[in-house]
Amino acid sequence: MILNSQSKYGAVAKFFHWLTAIIIVVMYGTIYYDQIPFLPKTDINTMIFHKSSGLLLLTLAVIRFLWRLYNQVPYEDQMNDKKDLLAKVNFYMLYFFIFAMPLSGIFMSIFAGKGLSFYGLFSLSSLEYRNLNGAKLFHDIHVQLVYFFLFFLCLYFQFKFHSNCSGSSSSSSSSSSSSSSSSSSSSSSSSRRRNRSSNRSRSRSRSSSSS
């Protein structure tokens, strides 16, 4: 199923979700790759690859957000209770960081006079003059956004874990209640059968005695 349904997300939404996750992992990996001593050295400029992945993440975030507006949201992902408010706020905060982190990195590079290259396919030109104060400001913002994103990402995993545990417990309780109700119904039907057979036995004995 390509589009979302009332019960689950469609193939396109799942593709956007996992592609976003892969790009974020790649971006973090390119930042720390050169700082890990036992990894093999490469001729690839990891910072250029990091910036290109940031442009890709921003583009994908716009498409993903428009796709979410165009499609219906599954019923299980809608806010049905006040207790879900914190989880929804956390979800939209992650959306905010997915937009804000690439934008702050783009402005940092432009103000620093470095420009941006999208995997060597095309480039975004920098300012004619460098604004180091602006570059430093957006660098600090970019770093803080990364840390806050990791914090809210941990909260996201915690909410997902709690939701899955709650769903499992509710399903097990419903199955146990259904099994108990089925056992009670079977026992009641057995008792009814016993009563009917007992009544028939009494009727036979009364008829034989009268004859």
mmCIF file of C-alpha atoms in Angstrom:
data_model
loop_
_atom_site.group_PDB
_atom_site.id
_atom_site.type_symbol
_atom_site.label_atom_id
_atom_site.label_comp_id
_atom_site.label_asym_id
_atom_site.label_seq_id
_atom_site.Cartn_x
_atom_site.Cartn_y
_atom_site.Cartn_z
ATOM 1 C CA MET A 1 0.000 0.000 0.000
ATOM 2 C CA ILE A 2 1.543 3.291 -1.155
ATOM 3 C CA LEU A 3 -0.675 5.766 0.711
ATOM 4 C CA ASN A 4 -1.369 5.828 4.425
ATOM 5 C CA SER A 5 -4.452 4.086 5.741
ATOM 6 C CA GLN A 6 -6.394 4.491 8.977
ATOM 7 C CA SER A 7 -4.481 1.587 10.512
ATOM 8 C CA LYS A 8 -0.868 2.030 9.321
ATOM 9 C CA TYR A 9 1.592 4.096 7.303
ATOM 10 C CA GLY A 10 2.052 3.451 3.602
ATOM 11 C CA ALA A 11 5.196 2.457 1.702
ATOM 12 C CA VAL A 12 6.160 6.038 0.788
ATOM 13 C CA ALA A 13 5.949 7.315 4.377
ATOM 14 C CA LYS A 14 8.004 4.354 5.615
ATOM 15 C CA PHE A 15 10.580 4.972 2.865
ATOM 16 C CA PHE A 16 10.921 8.633 3.877
ATOM 17 C CA HIS A 17 11.208 7.628 7.549
ATOM 18 C CA TRP A 18 14.031 5.110 7.076
ATOM 19 C CA LEU A 19 15.874 7.198 4.475
ATOM 20 C CA THR A 20 15.861 10.122 6.930
ATOM 21 C CA ALA A 21 17.266 7.861 9.646
ATOM 22 C CA ILE A 22 20.022 6.581 7.328
ATOM 23 C CA ILE A 23 21.025 10.112 6.279
ATOM 24 C CA ILE A 24 21.227 11.242 9.924
ATOM 25 C CA VAL A 25 23.434 8.258 10.808
ATOM 26 C CA VAL A 26 25.683 9.025 7.809
ATOM 27 C CA MET A 27 25.953 12.684 8.828
ATOM 28 C CA TYR A 28 27.024 11.797 12.353
ATOM 29 C CA GLY A 29 29.408 9.188 11.005
ATOM 30 C CA THR A 30 31.140 11.640 8.675
ATOM 31 C CA ILE A 31 31.688 14.055 11.561
ATOM 32 C CA TYR A 32 33.389 11.533 13.836
ATOM 33 C CA TYR A 33 35.000 9.274 11.218
ATOM 34 C CA ASP A 34 38.348 11.080 11.139
ATOM 35 C CA GLN A 35 38.431 11.285 14.948
ATOM 36 C CA ILE A 36 38.381 7.494 15.449
ATOM 37 C CA PRO A 37 42.010 6.297 15.199
ATOM 38 C CA PHE A 38 41.477 2.628 14.280
ATOM 39 C CA LEU A 39 39.280 3.362 11.231
ATOM 40 C CA PRO A 40 41.045 3.281 7.834
ATOM 41 C CA LYS A 41 41.876 6.663 6.354
ATOM 42 C CA THR A 42 40.170 7.730 3.150
ATOM 43 C CA ASP A 43 40.730 10.359 0.476
ATOM 44 C CA ILE A 44 37.073 11.399 0.632
ATOM 45 C CA ASN A 45 36.509 14.808 2.168
ATOM 46 C CA THR A 46 34.141 13.788 4.933
ATOM 47 C CA MET A 47 33.112 17.379 5.667
ATOM 48 C CA ILE A 48 31.971 17.928 2.074
ATOM 49 C CA PHE A 49 30.065 14.639 2.302
ATOM 50 C CA HIS A 50 28.553 15.811 5.603
ATOM 51 C CA LYS A 51 27.366 19.099 4.114
ATOM 52 C CA SER A 52 25.977 17.399 1.020
ATOM 53 C CA SER A 53 24.054 14.978 3.223
ATOM 54 C CA GLY A 54 22.704 17.975 5.145
ATOM 55 C CA LEU A 55 21.313 19.461 1.925
ATOM 56 C CA LEU A 56 19.772 16.096 1.087
ATOM 57 C CA LEU A 57 18.257 15.863 4.574
ATOM 58 C CA LEU A 58 16.693 19.314 4.261
ATOM 59 C CA THR A 59 15.227 18.492 0.840
ATOM 60 C CA LEU A 60 13.870 15.190 2.100
ATOM 61 C CA ALA A 61 12.398 16.864 5.195
ATOM 62 C CA VAL A 62 10.415 19.301 3.022
ATOM 63 C CA ILE A 63 9.101 16.479 0.808
ATOM 64 C CA ARG A 64 8.297 14.323 3.831
ATOM 65 C CA PHE A 65 6.420 17.139 5.565
ATOM 66 C CA LEU A 66 4.355 17.881 2.429
ATOM 67 C CA TRP A 67 3.614 14.178 2.046
ATOM 68 C CA ARG A 68 2.410 14.043 5.657
ATOM 69 C CA LEU A 69 0.088 16.983 5.006
ATOM 70 C CA TYR A 70 -1.250 15.343 1.848
ATOM 71 C CA ASN A 71 -1.925 11.936 3.438
ATOM 72 C CA GLN A 72 -4.090 10.927 6.323
ATOM 73 C CA VAL A 73 -2.390 10.093 9.593
ATOM 74 C CA PRO A 74 -3.044 6.573 10.931
ATOM 75 C CA TYR A 75 -5.509 6.480 13.803
ATOM 76 C CA GLU A 76 -2.957 5.016 16.207
ATOM 77 C CA ASP A 77 -0.655 8.013 15.585
ATOM 78 C CA GLN A 78 -3.299 10.625 16.321
ATOM 79 C CA MET A 79 -3.591 12.348 19.662
ATOM 80 C CA ASN A 80 -6.450 10.604 21.415
ATOM 81 C CA ASP A 81 -5.582 11.295 25.027
ATOM 82 C CA LYS A 82 -3.899 13.989 27.076
ATOM 83 C CA LYS A 83 -1.201 11.556 28.084
ATOM 84 C CA ASP A 84 -0.051 11.487 24.430
ATOM 85 C CA LEU A 85 0.593 15.237 24.390
ATOM 86 C CA LEU A 86 4.211 14.985 25.508
ATOM 87 C CA ALA A 87 4.967 12.319 22.903
ATOM 88 C CA LYS A 88 3.447 14.469 20.135
ATOM 89 C CA VAL A 89 5.378 17.542 21.238
ATOM 90 C CA ASN A 90 8.552 15.458 21.174
ATOM 91 C CA PHE A 91 7.687 14.194 17.663
ATOM 92 C CA TYR A 92 7.253 17.702 16.247
ATOM 93 C CA MET A 93 10.398 18.880 18.010
ATOM 94 C CA LEU A 94 12.296 16.224 16.048
ATOM 95 C CA TYR A 95 10.732 17.620 12.878
ATOM 96 C CA PHE A 96 11.928 21.080 13.912
ATOM 97 C CA PHE A 97 15.496 19.864 14.448
ATOM 98 C CA ILE A 98 15.523 18.027 11.102
ATOM 99 C CA PHE A 99 14.820 21.398 9.472
ATOM 100 C CA ALA A 100 16.908 23.577 11.773
ATOM 101 C CA MET A 101 20.148 21.556 11.806
ATOM 102 C CA PRO A 102 20.757 21.638 8.018
ATOM 103 C CA LEU A 103 19.684 25.283 7.782
ATOM 104 C CA SER A 104 22.095 26.386 10.512
ATOM 105 C CA GLY A 105 24.896 24.417 8.828
ATOM 106 C CA ILE A 106 24.112 26.014 5.461
ATOM 107 C CA PHE A 107 24.203 29.537 6.898
ATOM 108 C CA MET A 108 27.400 28.720 8.799
ATOM 109 C CA SER A 109 29.171 27.682 5.583
ATOM 110 C CA ILE A 110 27.842 30.611 3.564
ATOM 111 C CA PHE A 111 28.851 33.210 6.173
ATOM 112 C CA ALA A 112 32.276 31.559 6.460
ATOM 113 C CA GLY A 113 32.796 32.046 2.720
ATOM 114 C CA LYS A 114 33.125 28.333 2.009
ATOM 115 C CA GLY A 115 30.007 27.679 -0.044
ATOM 116 C CA LEU A 116 28.323 24.322 -0.401
ATOM 117 C CA SER A 117 28.678 21.460 -2.862
ATOM 118 C CA PHE A 118 25.959 18.845 -3.341
ATOM 119 C CA TYR A 119 28.054 15.707 -3.918
ATOM 120 C CA GLY A 120 29.914 17.573 -6.662
ATOM 121 C CA LEU A 121 26.787 17.940 -8.822
ATOM 122 C CA PHE A 122 26.230 21.652 -8.152
ATOM 123 C CA SER A 123 27.352 24.285 -5.673
ATOM 124 C CA LEU A 124 25.776 27.047 -3.639
ATOM 125 C CA SER A 125 27.952 30.131 -3.749
ATOM 126 C CA SER A 126 29.049 31.846 -0.566
ATOM 127 C CA LEU A 127 28.890 35.531 0.305
ATOM 128 C CA GLU A 128 31.271 37.875 -1.500
ATOM 129 C CA TYR A 129 32.714 38.792 1.874
ATOM 130 C CA ARG A 130 33.108 36.609 4.915
ATOM 131 C CA ASN A 131 31.174 37.348 8.048
ATOM 132 C CA LEU A 132 33.065 35.467 10.726
ATOM 133 C CA ASN A 133 30.782 36.644 13.515
ATOM 134 C CA GLY A 134 27.761 35.294 11.659
ATOM 135 C CA ALA A 135 29.626 32.069 10.889
ATOM 136 C CA LYS A 136 30.521 31.617 14.563
ATOM 137 C CA LEU A 137 26.938 32.341 15.629
ATOM 138 C CA PHE A 138 25.489 29.713 13.296
ATOM 139 C CA HIS A 139 28.245 27.279 14.244
ATOM 140 C CA ASP A 140 27.287 27.551 17.910
ATOM 141 C CA ILE A 141 23.607 27.199 17.042
ATOM 142 C CA HIS A 142 24.366 24.167 14.872
ATOM 143 C CA VAL A 143 26.291 22.402 17.636
ATOM 144 C CA GLN A 144 23.603 23.065 20.249
ATOM 145 C CA LEU A 145 20.899 21.829 17.894
ATOM 146 C CA VAL A 146 22.797 18.563 17.428
ATOM 147 C CA TYR A 147 22.905 17.949 21.178
ATOM 148 C CA PHE A 148 19.235 18.839 21.643
ATOM 149 C CA PHE A 149 18.308 16.580 18.738
ATOM 150 C CA LEU A 150 20.059 13.634 20.408
ATOM 151 C CA PHE A 151 18.216 14.372 23.649
ATOM 152 C CA PHE A 152 14.776 14.432 21.989
ATOM 153 C CA LEU A 153 15.690 11.373 19.933
ATOM 154 C CA CYS A 154 16.317 9.445 23.159
ATOM 155 C CA LEU A 155 12.917 10.622 24.428
ATOM 156 C CA TYR A 156 11.354 9.429 21.171
ATOM 157 C CA PHE A 157 12.753 5.927 21.641
ATOM 158 C CA GLN A 158 11.556 5.923 25.244
ATOM 159 C CA PHE A 159 8.007 6.881 24.207
ATOM 160 C CA LYS A 160 8.011 4.214 21.491
ATOM 161 C CA PHE A 161 9.204 1.574 23.947
ATOM 162 C CA HIS A 162 6.560 2.553 26.493
ATOM 163 C CA SER A 163 3.859 2.546 23.793
ATOM 164 C CA ASN A 164 4.856 -0.921 22.578
ATOM 165 C CA CYS A 165 4.922 -2.277 26.125
ATOM 166 C CA SER A 166 1.480 -0.805 26.826
ATOM 167 C CA GLY A 167 0.120 -2.294 23.605
ATOM 168 C CA SER A 168 1.518 -5.718 24.443
ATOM 169 C CA SER A 169 0.082 -5.685 27.966
ATOM 170 C CA SER A 170 -3.340 -4.540 26.752
ATOM 171 C CA SER A 171 -3.447 -7.202 24.047
ATOM 172 C CA SER A 172 -2.397 -9.906 26.526
ATOM 173 C CA SER A 173 -5.024 -8.743 29.018
ATOM 174 C CA SER A 174 -7.698 -8.735 26.327
ATOM 175 C CA SER A 175 -6.673 -12.218 25.211
ATOM 176 C CA SER A 176 -6.750 -13.471 28.821
ATOM 177 C CA SER A 177 -10.165 -11.901 29.379
ATOM 178 C CA SER A 178 -11.471 -13.441 26.167
ATOM 179 C CA SER A 179 -10.081 -16.846 27.176
ATOM 180 C CA SER A 180 -11.632 -16.536 30.635
ATOM 181 C CA SER A 181 -14.966 -15.527 29.126
ATOM 182 C CA SER A 182 -14.804 -18.441 26.684
ATOM 183 C CA SER A 183 -13.973 -20.840 29.528
ATOM 184 C CA SER A 184 -16.840 -19.472 31.624
ATOM 185 C CA SER A 185 -19.228 -19.778 28.700
ATOM 186 C CA SER A 186 -18.081 -23.344 28.048
ATOM 187 C CA SER A 187 -18.527 -24.225 31.741
ATOM 188 C CA SER A 188 -21.997 -22.679 31.774
ATOM 189 C CA SER A 189 -22.979 -24.596 28.635
ATOM 190 C CA SER A 190 -21.661 -27.801 30.272
ATOM 191 C CA SER A 191 -23.731 -27.165 33.358
ATOM 192 C CA ARG A 192 -26.799 -26.542 31.186
ATOM 193 C CA ARG A 193 -26.222 -29.855 29.402
ATOM 194 C CA ARG A 194 -25.900 -31.627 32.735
ATOM 195 C CA ASN A 195 -29.124 -30.036 33.950
ATOM 196 C CA ARG A 196 -30.987 -31.069 30.805
ATOM 197 C CA SER A 197 -29.749 -34.674 31.055
ATOM 198 C CA SER A 198 -30.693 -34.722 34.744
ATOM 199 C CA ASN A 199 -34.179 -33.436 33.946
ATOM 200 C CA ARG A 200 -34.626 -36.076 31.238
ATOM 201 C CA SER A 201 -33.550 -38.801 33.695
ATOM 202 C CA ARG A 202 -36.097 -37.593 36.242
ATOM 203 C CA SER A 203 -38.814 -37.524 33.610
ATOM 204 C CA ARG A 204 -38.070 -41.105 32.568
ATOM 205 C CA SER A 205 -38.095 -42.309 36.159
ATOM 206 C CA ARG A 206 -41.434 -40.584 36.857
ATOM 207 C CA SER A 207 -43.003 -42.107 33.713
ATOM 208 C CA SER A 208 -41.784 -45.602 34.559
ATOM 209 C CA SER A 209 -43.079 -45.352 38.122
ATOM 210 C CA SER A 210 -46.473 -44.170 37.014
ATOM 211 C CA SER A 211 -46.789 -47.012 34.521
#
